[in-house]
Coordinates of C-alpha atoms in Angstrom, one line a residue:
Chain A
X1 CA 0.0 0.0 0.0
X2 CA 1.7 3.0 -1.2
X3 CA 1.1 6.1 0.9
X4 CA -1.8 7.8 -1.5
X5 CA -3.8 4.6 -0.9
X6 CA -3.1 5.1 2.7
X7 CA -4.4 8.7 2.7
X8 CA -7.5 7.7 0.6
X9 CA -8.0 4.8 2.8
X10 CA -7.8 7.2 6.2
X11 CA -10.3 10.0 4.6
X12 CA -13.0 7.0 3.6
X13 CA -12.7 6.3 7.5
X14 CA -15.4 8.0 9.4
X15 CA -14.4 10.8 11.6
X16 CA -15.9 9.7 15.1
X17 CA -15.6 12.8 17.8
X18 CA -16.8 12.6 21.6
X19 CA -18.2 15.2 23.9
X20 CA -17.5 13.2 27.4
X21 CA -20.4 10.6 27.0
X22 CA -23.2 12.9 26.7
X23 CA -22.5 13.8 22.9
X24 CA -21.0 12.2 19.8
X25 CA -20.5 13.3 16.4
X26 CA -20.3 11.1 13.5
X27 CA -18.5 12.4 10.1
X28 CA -18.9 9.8 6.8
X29 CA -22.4 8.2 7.9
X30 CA -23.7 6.7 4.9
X31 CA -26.9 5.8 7.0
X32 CA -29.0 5.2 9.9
X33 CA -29.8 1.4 10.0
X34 CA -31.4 1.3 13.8
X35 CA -32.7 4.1 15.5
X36 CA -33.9 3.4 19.3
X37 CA -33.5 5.1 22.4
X38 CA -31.2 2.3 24.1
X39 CA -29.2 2.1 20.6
X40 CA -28.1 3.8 17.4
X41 CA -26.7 1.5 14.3
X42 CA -25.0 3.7 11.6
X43 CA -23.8 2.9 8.6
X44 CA -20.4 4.4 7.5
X45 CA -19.6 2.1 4.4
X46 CA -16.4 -0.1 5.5
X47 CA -18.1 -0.9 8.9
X48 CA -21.1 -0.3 10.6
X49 CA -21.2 1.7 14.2
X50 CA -23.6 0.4 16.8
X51 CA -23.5 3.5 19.7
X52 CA -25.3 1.5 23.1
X53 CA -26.7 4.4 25.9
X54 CA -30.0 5.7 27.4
X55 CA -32.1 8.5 25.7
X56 CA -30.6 8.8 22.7
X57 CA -31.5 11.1 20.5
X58 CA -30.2 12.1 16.9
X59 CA -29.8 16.2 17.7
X60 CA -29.3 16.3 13.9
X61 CA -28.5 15.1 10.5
X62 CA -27.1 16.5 7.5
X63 CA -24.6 15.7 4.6
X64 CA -23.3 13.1 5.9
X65 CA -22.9 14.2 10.0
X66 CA -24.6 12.9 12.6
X67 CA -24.7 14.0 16.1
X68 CA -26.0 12.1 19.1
X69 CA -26.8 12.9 22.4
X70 CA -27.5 11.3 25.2
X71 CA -25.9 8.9 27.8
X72 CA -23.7 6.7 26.4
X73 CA -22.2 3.7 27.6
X74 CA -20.7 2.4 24.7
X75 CA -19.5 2.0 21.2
X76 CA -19.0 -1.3 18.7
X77 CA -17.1 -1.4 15.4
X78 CA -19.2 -4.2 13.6
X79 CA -18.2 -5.6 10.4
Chain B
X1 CA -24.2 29.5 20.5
X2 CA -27.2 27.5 21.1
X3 CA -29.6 30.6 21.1
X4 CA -27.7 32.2 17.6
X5 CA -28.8 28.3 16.0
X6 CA -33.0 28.9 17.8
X7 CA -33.2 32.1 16.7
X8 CA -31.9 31.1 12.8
X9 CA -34.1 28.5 12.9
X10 CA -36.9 30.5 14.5
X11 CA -36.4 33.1 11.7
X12 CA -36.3 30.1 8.8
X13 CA -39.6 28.5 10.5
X14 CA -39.7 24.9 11.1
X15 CA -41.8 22.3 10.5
X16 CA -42.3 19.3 13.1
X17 CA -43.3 16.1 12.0
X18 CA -44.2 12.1 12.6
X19 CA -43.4 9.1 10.8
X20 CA -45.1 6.0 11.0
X21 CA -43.9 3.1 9.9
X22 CA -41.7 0.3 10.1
X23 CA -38.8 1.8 8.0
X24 CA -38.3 4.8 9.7
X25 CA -34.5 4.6 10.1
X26 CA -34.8 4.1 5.7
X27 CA -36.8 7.3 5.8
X28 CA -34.4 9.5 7.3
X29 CA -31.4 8.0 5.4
X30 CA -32.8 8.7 2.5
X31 CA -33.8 12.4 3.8
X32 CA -30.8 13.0 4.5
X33 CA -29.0 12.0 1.6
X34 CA -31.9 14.2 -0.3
X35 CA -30.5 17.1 1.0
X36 CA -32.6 17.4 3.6
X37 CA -31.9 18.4 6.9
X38 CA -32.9 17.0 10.3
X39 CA -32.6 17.6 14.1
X40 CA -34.7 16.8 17.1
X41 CA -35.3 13.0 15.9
X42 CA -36.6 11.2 18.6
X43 CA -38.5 8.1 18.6
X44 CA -42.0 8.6 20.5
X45 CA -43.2 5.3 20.9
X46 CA -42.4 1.9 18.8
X47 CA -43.0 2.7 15.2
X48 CA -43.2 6.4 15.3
X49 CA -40.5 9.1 14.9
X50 CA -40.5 13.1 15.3
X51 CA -38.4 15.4 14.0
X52 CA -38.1 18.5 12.7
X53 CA -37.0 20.1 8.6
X54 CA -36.8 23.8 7.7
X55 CA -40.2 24.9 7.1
X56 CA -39.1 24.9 3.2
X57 CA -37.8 21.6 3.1
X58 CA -40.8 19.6 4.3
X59 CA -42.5 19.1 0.7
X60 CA -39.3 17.4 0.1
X61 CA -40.1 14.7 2.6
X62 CA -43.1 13.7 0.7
X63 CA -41.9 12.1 -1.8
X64 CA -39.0 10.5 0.0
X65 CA -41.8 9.1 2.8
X66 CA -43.5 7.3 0.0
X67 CA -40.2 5.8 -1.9
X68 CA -39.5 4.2 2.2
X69 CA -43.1 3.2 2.6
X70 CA -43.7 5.2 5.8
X71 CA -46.8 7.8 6.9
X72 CA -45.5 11.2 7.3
X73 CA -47.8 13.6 9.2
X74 CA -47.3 17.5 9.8
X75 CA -47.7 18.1 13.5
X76 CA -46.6 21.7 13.6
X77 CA -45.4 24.4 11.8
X78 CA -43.2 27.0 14.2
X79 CA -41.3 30.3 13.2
X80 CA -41.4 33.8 11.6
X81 CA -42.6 32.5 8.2
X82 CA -45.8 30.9 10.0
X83 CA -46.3 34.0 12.1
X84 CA -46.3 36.1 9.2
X85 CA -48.6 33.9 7.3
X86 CA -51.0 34.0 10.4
X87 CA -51.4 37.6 10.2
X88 CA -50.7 38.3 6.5
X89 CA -54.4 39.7 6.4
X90 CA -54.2 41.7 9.2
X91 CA -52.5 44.8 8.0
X92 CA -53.4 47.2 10.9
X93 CA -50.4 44.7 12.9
X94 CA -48.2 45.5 10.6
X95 CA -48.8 49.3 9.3
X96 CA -48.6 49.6 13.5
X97 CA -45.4 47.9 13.4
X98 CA -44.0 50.1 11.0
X99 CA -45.4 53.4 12.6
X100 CA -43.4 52.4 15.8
X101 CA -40.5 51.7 13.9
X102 CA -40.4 54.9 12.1
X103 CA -41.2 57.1 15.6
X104 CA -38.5 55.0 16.9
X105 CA -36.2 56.5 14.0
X106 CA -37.3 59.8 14.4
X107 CA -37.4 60.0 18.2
X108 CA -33.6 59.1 18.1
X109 CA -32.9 61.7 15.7
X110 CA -33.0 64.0 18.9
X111 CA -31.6 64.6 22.0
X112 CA -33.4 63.2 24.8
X113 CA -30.6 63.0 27.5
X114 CA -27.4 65.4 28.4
X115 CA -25.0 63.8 31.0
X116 CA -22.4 66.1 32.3
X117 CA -20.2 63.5 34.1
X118 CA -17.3 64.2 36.5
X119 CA -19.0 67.3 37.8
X120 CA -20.5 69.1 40.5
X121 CA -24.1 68.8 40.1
X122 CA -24.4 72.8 40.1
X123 CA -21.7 72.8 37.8
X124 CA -23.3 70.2 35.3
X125 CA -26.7 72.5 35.7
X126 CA -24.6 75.9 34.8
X127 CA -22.6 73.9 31.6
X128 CA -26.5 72.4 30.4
X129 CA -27.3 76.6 30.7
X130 CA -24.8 77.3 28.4
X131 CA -25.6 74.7 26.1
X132 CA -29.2 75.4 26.5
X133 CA -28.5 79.2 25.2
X134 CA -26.2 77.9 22.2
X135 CA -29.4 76.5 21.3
X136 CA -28.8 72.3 22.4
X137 CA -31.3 70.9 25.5
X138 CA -33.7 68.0 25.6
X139 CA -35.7 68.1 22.3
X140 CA -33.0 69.4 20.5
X141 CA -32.6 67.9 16.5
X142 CA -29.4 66.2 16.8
X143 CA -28.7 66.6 13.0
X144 CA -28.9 70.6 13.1
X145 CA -26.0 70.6 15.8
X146 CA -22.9 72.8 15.2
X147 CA -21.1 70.7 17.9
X148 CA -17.7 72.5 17.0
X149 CA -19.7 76.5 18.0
X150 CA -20.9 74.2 21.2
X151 CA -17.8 73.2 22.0
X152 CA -16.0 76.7 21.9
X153 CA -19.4 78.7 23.6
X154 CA -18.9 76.0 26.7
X155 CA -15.1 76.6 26.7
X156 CA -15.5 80.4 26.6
X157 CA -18.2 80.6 29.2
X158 CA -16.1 78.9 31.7
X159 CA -12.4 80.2 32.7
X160 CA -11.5 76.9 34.3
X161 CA -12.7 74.6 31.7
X162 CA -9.5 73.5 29.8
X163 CA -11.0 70.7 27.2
X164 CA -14.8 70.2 26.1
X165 CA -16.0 67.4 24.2
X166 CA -20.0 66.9 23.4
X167 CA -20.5 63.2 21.9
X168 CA -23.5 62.2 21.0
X169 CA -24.4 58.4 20.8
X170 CA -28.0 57.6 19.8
X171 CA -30.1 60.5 21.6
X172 CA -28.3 60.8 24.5
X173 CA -25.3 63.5 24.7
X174 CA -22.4 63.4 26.7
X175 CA -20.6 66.4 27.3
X176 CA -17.4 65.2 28.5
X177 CA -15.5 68.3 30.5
X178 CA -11.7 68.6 32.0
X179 CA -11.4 71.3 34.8
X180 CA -8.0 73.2 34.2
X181 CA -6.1 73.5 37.1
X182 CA -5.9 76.7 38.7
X183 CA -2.9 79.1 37.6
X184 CA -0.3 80.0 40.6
X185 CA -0.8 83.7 41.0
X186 CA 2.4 85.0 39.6
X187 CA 3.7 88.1 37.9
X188 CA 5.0 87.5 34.0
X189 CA 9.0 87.9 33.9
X190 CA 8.1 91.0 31.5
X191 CA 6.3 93.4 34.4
X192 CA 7.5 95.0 37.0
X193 CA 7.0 94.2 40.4
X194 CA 7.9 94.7 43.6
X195 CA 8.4 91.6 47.0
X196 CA 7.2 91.5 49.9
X197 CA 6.6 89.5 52.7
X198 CA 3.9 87.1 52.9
X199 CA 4.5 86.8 56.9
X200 CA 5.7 88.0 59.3
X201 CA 9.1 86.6 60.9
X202 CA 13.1 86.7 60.9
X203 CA 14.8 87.1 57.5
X204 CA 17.7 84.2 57.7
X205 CA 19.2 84.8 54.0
X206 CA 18.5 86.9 51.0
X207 CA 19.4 86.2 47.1
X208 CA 18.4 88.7 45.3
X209 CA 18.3 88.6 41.7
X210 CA 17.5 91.7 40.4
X211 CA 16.0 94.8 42.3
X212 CA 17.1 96.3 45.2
X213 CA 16.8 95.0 48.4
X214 CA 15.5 96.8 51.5
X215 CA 15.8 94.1 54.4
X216 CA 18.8 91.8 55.6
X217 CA 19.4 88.5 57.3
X218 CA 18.4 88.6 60.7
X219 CA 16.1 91.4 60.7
X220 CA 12.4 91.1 61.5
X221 CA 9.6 92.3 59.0
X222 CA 5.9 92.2 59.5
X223 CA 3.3 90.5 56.8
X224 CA 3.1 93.0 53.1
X225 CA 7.0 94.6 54.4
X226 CA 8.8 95.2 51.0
X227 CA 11.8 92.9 50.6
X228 CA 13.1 93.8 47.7
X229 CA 12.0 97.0 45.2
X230 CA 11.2 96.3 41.7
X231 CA 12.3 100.5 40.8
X232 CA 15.6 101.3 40.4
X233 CA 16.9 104.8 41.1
X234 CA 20.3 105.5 39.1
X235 CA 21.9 108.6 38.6
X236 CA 23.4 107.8 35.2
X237 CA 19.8 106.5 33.4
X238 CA 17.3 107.8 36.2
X239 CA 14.5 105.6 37.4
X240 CA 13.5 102.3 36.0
X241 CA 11.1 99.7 36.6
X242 CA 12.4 95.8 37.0
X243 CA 11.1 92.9 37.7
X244 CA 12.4 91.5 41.2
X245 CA 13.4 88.4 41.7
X246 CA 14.8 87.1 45.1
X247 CA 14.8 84.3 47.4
X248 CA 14.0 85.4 51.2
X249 CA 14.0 82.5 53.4
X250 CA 12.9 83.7 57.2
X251 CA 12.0 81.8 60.5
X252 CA 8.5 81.9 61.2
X253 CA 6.1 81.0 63.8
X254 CA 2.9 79.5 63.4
X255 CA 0.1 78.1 65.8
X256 CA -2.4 75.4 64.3
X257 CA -5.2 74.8 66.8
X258 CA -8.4 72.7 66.8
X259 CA -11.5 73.1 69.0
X260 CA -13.3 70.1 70.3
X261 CA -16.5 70.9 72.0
X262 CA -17.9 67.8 75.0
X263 CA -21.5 68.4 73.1
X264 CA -21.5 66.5 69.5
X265 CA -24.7 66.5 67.8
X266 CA -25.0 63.6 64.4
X267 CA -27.9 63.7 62.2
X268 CA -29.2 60.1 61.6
X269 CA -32.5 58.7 59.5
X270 CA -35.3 57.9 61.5
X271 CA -36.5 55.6 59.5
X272 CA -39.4 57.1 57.7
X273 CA -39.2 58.5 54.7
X274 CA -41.5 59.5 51.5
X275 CA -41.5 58.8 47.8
X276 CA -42.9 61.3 45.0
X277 CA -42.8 60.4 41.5
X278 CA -42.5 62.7 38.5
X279 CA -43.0 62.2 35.4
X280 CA -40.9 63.5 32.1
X281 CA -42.1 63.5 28.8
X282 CA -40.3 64.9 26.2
X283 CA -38.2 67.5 28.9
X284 CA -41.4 68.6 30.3
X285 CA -41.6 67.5 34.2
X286 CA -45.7 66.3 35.4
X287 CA -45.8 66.0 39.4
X288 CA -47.6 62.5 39.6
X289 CA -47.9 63.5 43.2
X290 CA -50.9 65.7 44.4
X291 CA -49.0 67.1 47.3
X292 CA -45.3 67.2 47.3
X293 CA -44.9 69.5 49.8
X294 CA -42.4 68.1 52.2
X295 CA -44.2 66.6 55.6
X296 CA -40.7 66.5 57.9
X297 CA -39.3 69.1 59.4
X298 CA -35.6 68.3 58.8
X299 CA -35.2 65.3 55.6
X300 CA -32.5 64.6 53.2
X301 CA -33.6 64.5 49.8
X302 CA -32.6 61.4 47.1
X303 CA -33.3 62.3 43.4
X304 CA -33.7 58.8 41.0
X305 CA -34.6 59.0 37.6
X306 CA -35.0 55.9 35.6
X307 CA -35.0 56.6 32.0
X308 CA -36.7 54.4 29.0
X309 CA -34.3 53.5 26.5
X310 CA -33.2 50.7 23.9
X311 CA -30.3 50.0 24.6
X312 CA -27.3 52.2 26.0
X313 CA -27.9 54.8 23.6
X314 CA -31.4 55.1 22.2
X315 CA -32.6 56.8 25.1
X316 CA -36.4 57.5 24.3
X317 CA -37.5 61.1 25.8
X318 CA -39.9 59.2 28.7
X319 CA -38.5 58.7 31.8
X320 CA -40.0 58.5 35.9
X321 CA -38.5 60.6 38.6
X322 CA -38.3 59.3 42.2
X323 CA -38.0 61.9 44.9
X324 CA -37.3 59.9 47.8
X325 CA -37.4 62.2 51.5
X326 CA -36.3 60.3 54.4
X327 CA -36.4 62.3 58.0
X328 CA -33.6 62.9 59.6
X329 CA -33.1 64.0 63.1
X330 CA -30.1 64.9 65.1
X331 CA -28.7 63.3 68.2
X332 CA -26.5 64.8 71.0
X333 CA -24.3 62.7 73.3
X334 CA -20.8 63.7 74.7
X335 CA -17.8 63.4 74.1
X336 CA -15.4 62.1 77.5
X337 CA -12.2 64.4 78.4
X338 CA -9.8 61.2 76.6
X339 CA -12.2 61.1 73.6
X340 CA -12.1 65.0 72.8
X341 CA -8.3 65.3 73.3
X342 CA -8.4 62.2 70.5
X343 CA -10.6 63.9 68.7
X344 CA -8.6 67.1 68.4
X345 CA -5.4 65.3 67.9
X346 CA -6.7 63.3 64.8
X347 CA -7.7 66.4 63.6
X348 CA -4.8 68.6 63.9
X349 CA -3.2 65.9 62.5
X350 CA -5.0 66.0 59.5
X351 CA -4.4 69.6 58.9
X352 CA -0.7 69.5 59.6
X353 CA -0.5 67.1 57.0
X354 CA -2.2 69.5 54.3
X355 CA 0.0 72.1 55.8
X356 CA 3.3 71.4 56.2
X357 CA 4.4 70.7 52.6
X358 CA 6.8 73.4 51.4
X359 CA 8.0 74.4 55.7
X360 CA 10.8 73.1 57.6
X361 CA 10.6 72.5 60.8
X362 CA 12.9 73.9 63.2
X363 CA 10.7 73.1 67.0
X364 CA 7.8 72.2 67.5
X365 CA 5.6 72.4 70.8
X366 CA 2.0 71.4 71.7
X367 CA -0.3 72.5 74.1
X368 CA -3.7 70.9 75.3
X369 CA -6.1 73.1 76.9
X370 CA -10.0 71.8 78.7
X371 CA -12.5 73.1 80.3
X372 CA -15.8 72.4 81.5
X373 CA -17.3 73.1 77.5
X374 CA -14.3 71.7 74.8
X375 CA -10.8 70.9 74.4
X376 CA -8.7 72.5 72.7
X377 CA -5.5 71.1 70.9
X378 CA -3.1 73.4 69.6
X379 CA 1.3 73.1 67.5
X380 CA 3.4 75.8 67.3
X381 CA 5.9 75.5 65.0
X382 CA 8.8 77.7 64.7
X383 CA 9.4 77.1 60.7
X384 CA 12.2 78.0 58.1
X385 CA 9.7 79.0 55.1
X386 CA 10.4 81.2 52.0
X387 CA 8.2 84.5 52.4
X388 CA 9.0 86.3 49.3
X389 CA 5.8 87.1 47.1
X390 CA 5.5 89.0 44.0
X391 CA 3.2 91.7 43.7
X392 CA 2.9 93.8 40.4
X393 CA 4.0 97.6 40.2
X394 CA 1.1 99.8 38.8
X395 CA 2.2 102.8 37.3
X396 CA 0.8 106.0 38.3
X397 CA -0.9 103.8 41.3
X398 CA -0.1 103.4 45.2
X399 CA 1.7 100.1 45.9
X400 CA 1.4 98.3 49.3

């Protein structure tokens, strides 16, 4: 892997950024596959996200971005 | 932050609504990759989700709602946009809108305040006279103001006013003023004069500069004794006039004293006190009070005024005045023989400390005097001091 294909291959990665555990953004989301209070499932192409917590809540959505708030206990990279 | 992103989308409108459906988490994907925008998404119950668009993106969900399968439902529509919809036919709201906005303009096209800070009250009052004659008080029409002229009149009226600047900001006027320090008393180099003593006492040493001197070291002169003579008598040119210049340091004595009387009196509130409320409209002053005549027999009078403005500086020409009297009344107790002599020390104290800049001490004694009535506290100081004083020579005119 020469280093363009790693710079392509870090920008297709989604850029995950955490407020303590009361807020999370989520850059590159191809998708929202689950939405419920206890959990969040989002797509981001190469992996899917699952974001586990209490009241969560999608504050917003746009191009791409989401952010989530609530309590969250915990996040899983699934394949 | 948060307020700057509800008022935007306050002023956009928004639209809240419901999905129903099992593919709601479809639905909002494919909103979103639409274009569409979404926040508040929260799931109200199994099956149904809320959120909310821009007011003008909600058609756009339409479509997208039946590509995913789901019911989408307007709940409510929020924001400016709505609001003006609401009343679009009501045109009285809005030509009354406009009025106010346009007597807002034109009210702050005039002066409705003038602030005089860093003055005496009675000061401020006599500078606002001034202005007042040059043609700028409350109700004045700010545009038509010569500020510069303003500036100058003020500056010309008063001797000790050394830098005048009026700035106006919205209607109200600042006139911002700087009190010129007093000028020492002194003769120009370029007139004759004549020095004498400003006190009495014992001439140590003369340095005369030019004029003639009349005393010596170690003689005694009284207060207004001529030192040294501003006219020169010469045989060769005759008389001429100079402008004396000498040092005369001389040994004086002086007594400060202070007089404490047993009996103090202090005025204190009593507790009960009156309000009266005026009110201003544009600079003219309406009692709101039927009787202000004052009911106490000795008060102390607080003046509030609380204007109506927008803002710092759009001060709008309304504005309450609360006259607040509260009684006063005055209380005697007595001082004890320690306390007095305190008393009196602290404050002879207080004045040598204004007075003794500029002396030198040579002794200094003190004396303490009571009787039945006060005490009283007294220095004498035998000083080294410079007495010489310049006094001008008036031709054709009687000099001291």
């Amino acid at each position: 892997m020469n280093e363009r294909e790693m710079k392509n291959g870090a920008n297709s990665d989604p850029q995950i950024e955490f407020c303590g555990n009361r807020q999370v953004l989520v850059e590159g989301c191809r998708g929202i596959l689950e939405y419920e209070p206890e959990t969040i499932k989002l797509n981001t192409g190469k992996y899917n996200i699952r974001l586990n917590g209490r009241e969560l809540q999608l504050k917003h959505l746009a191009m791409g971005t989401v952010l989530v708030e609530g309590c969250l206990t915990g996040l899983e990279f699934m394949a | 932050m948060k307020r700057f992103i509800g008022l935007t989308a306050w002023m956009l409108g928004c639209a809240v609504f419901e999905i129903q459906g099992a593919y709601g988490e479809r639905f909002v994907t494919e909103a979103a990759r639409a274009g569409i925008e979404i926040w508040g998404l929260r799931r109200k119950c199994p099956g149904i989700l809320e959120g909310k668009v821009r007011l003008g993106q909600y058609p756009d969900l339409a479509p997208v709602s039946l590509r995913c399968g789901v019911t989408l439902e307007l709940c409510e529509t929020r924001g400016l946009p709505v609001l003006l919809r609401r009343y679009r036919y009501r045109m009285g709201l809005l030509v009354g809108f406009l009025l106010f906005l346009i007597d807002l303009f034109v009210l702050s096209l005039f002066v409705w305040k003038i602030e005089v800070p860093g003055v005496s009250a009675a000061r401020a009052e006599e500078i606002e006279a001034v202005l007042a004659e040059n043609g700028f008080e409350v109700g004045t029409f700010a545009p038509s103001v010569n500020f510069r002229q303003l500036k100058y009149a003020v500056m010309l009226a008063f001797d000790d006013i050394s830098f005048v600047s009026v700035n106006l900001s919205g209607s109200r006027a600042v006139v911002e003023v700087v009190l010129a320090d007093p000028a020492p008393e002194h003769v120009p180099a370029d007139v004759p004069c004549n020095i004498y003593a400003s006190s009495e006492g014992q001439i140590i040493s003369i340095e005369t500069l030019e004029g003639v001197p009349y005393v010596k070291a170690g003689d005694a002169v009284v207060e207004g004794q001529l030192l040294v003579g501003g006219i020169i008598d010469s045989k060769i040119m005759g008389y001429r006039l100079v402008h004396a210049m000498a040092s005369v340091r001389a040994r004086t004595f002086r007594t400060l004293s202070v007089t404490v009387p047993y009996r103090q009196t202090e005025t204190v509130d009593t507790g009960r006190s009156r309000s009266y409320y005026s009110l201003v409209l544009f600079g003219h002053r309406f009692d709101l009070t039927l009787r202000p005549e004052p009911e106490y027999e000795q008060y102390r009078t607080e003046v509030s005024e609380s204007t109506l403005h927008i803002g710092d500086n759009l001060v709008l020409p309304f504005s309450l005045i609360r006259t607040e009297q509260t009684e006063q009344t005055e209380i005697v107790y007595r001082y004890t023989e320690e306390q007095a002599r305190e008393e009196a020390l602290r404050q002879l104290k207080e004045r040598e400390r204004i007075w003794l800049p500029g002396r030198e001490i040579e002794d200094k004694r003190e004396n303490c005097v009571s009787d039945g009535e006060c005490v009283r506290y007294a220095y004498f100081y035998t000083t080294i001091e410079q007495i010489a004083v310049s006094r001008e020579i008036y031709s054709g005119k009687d000099d001291k």
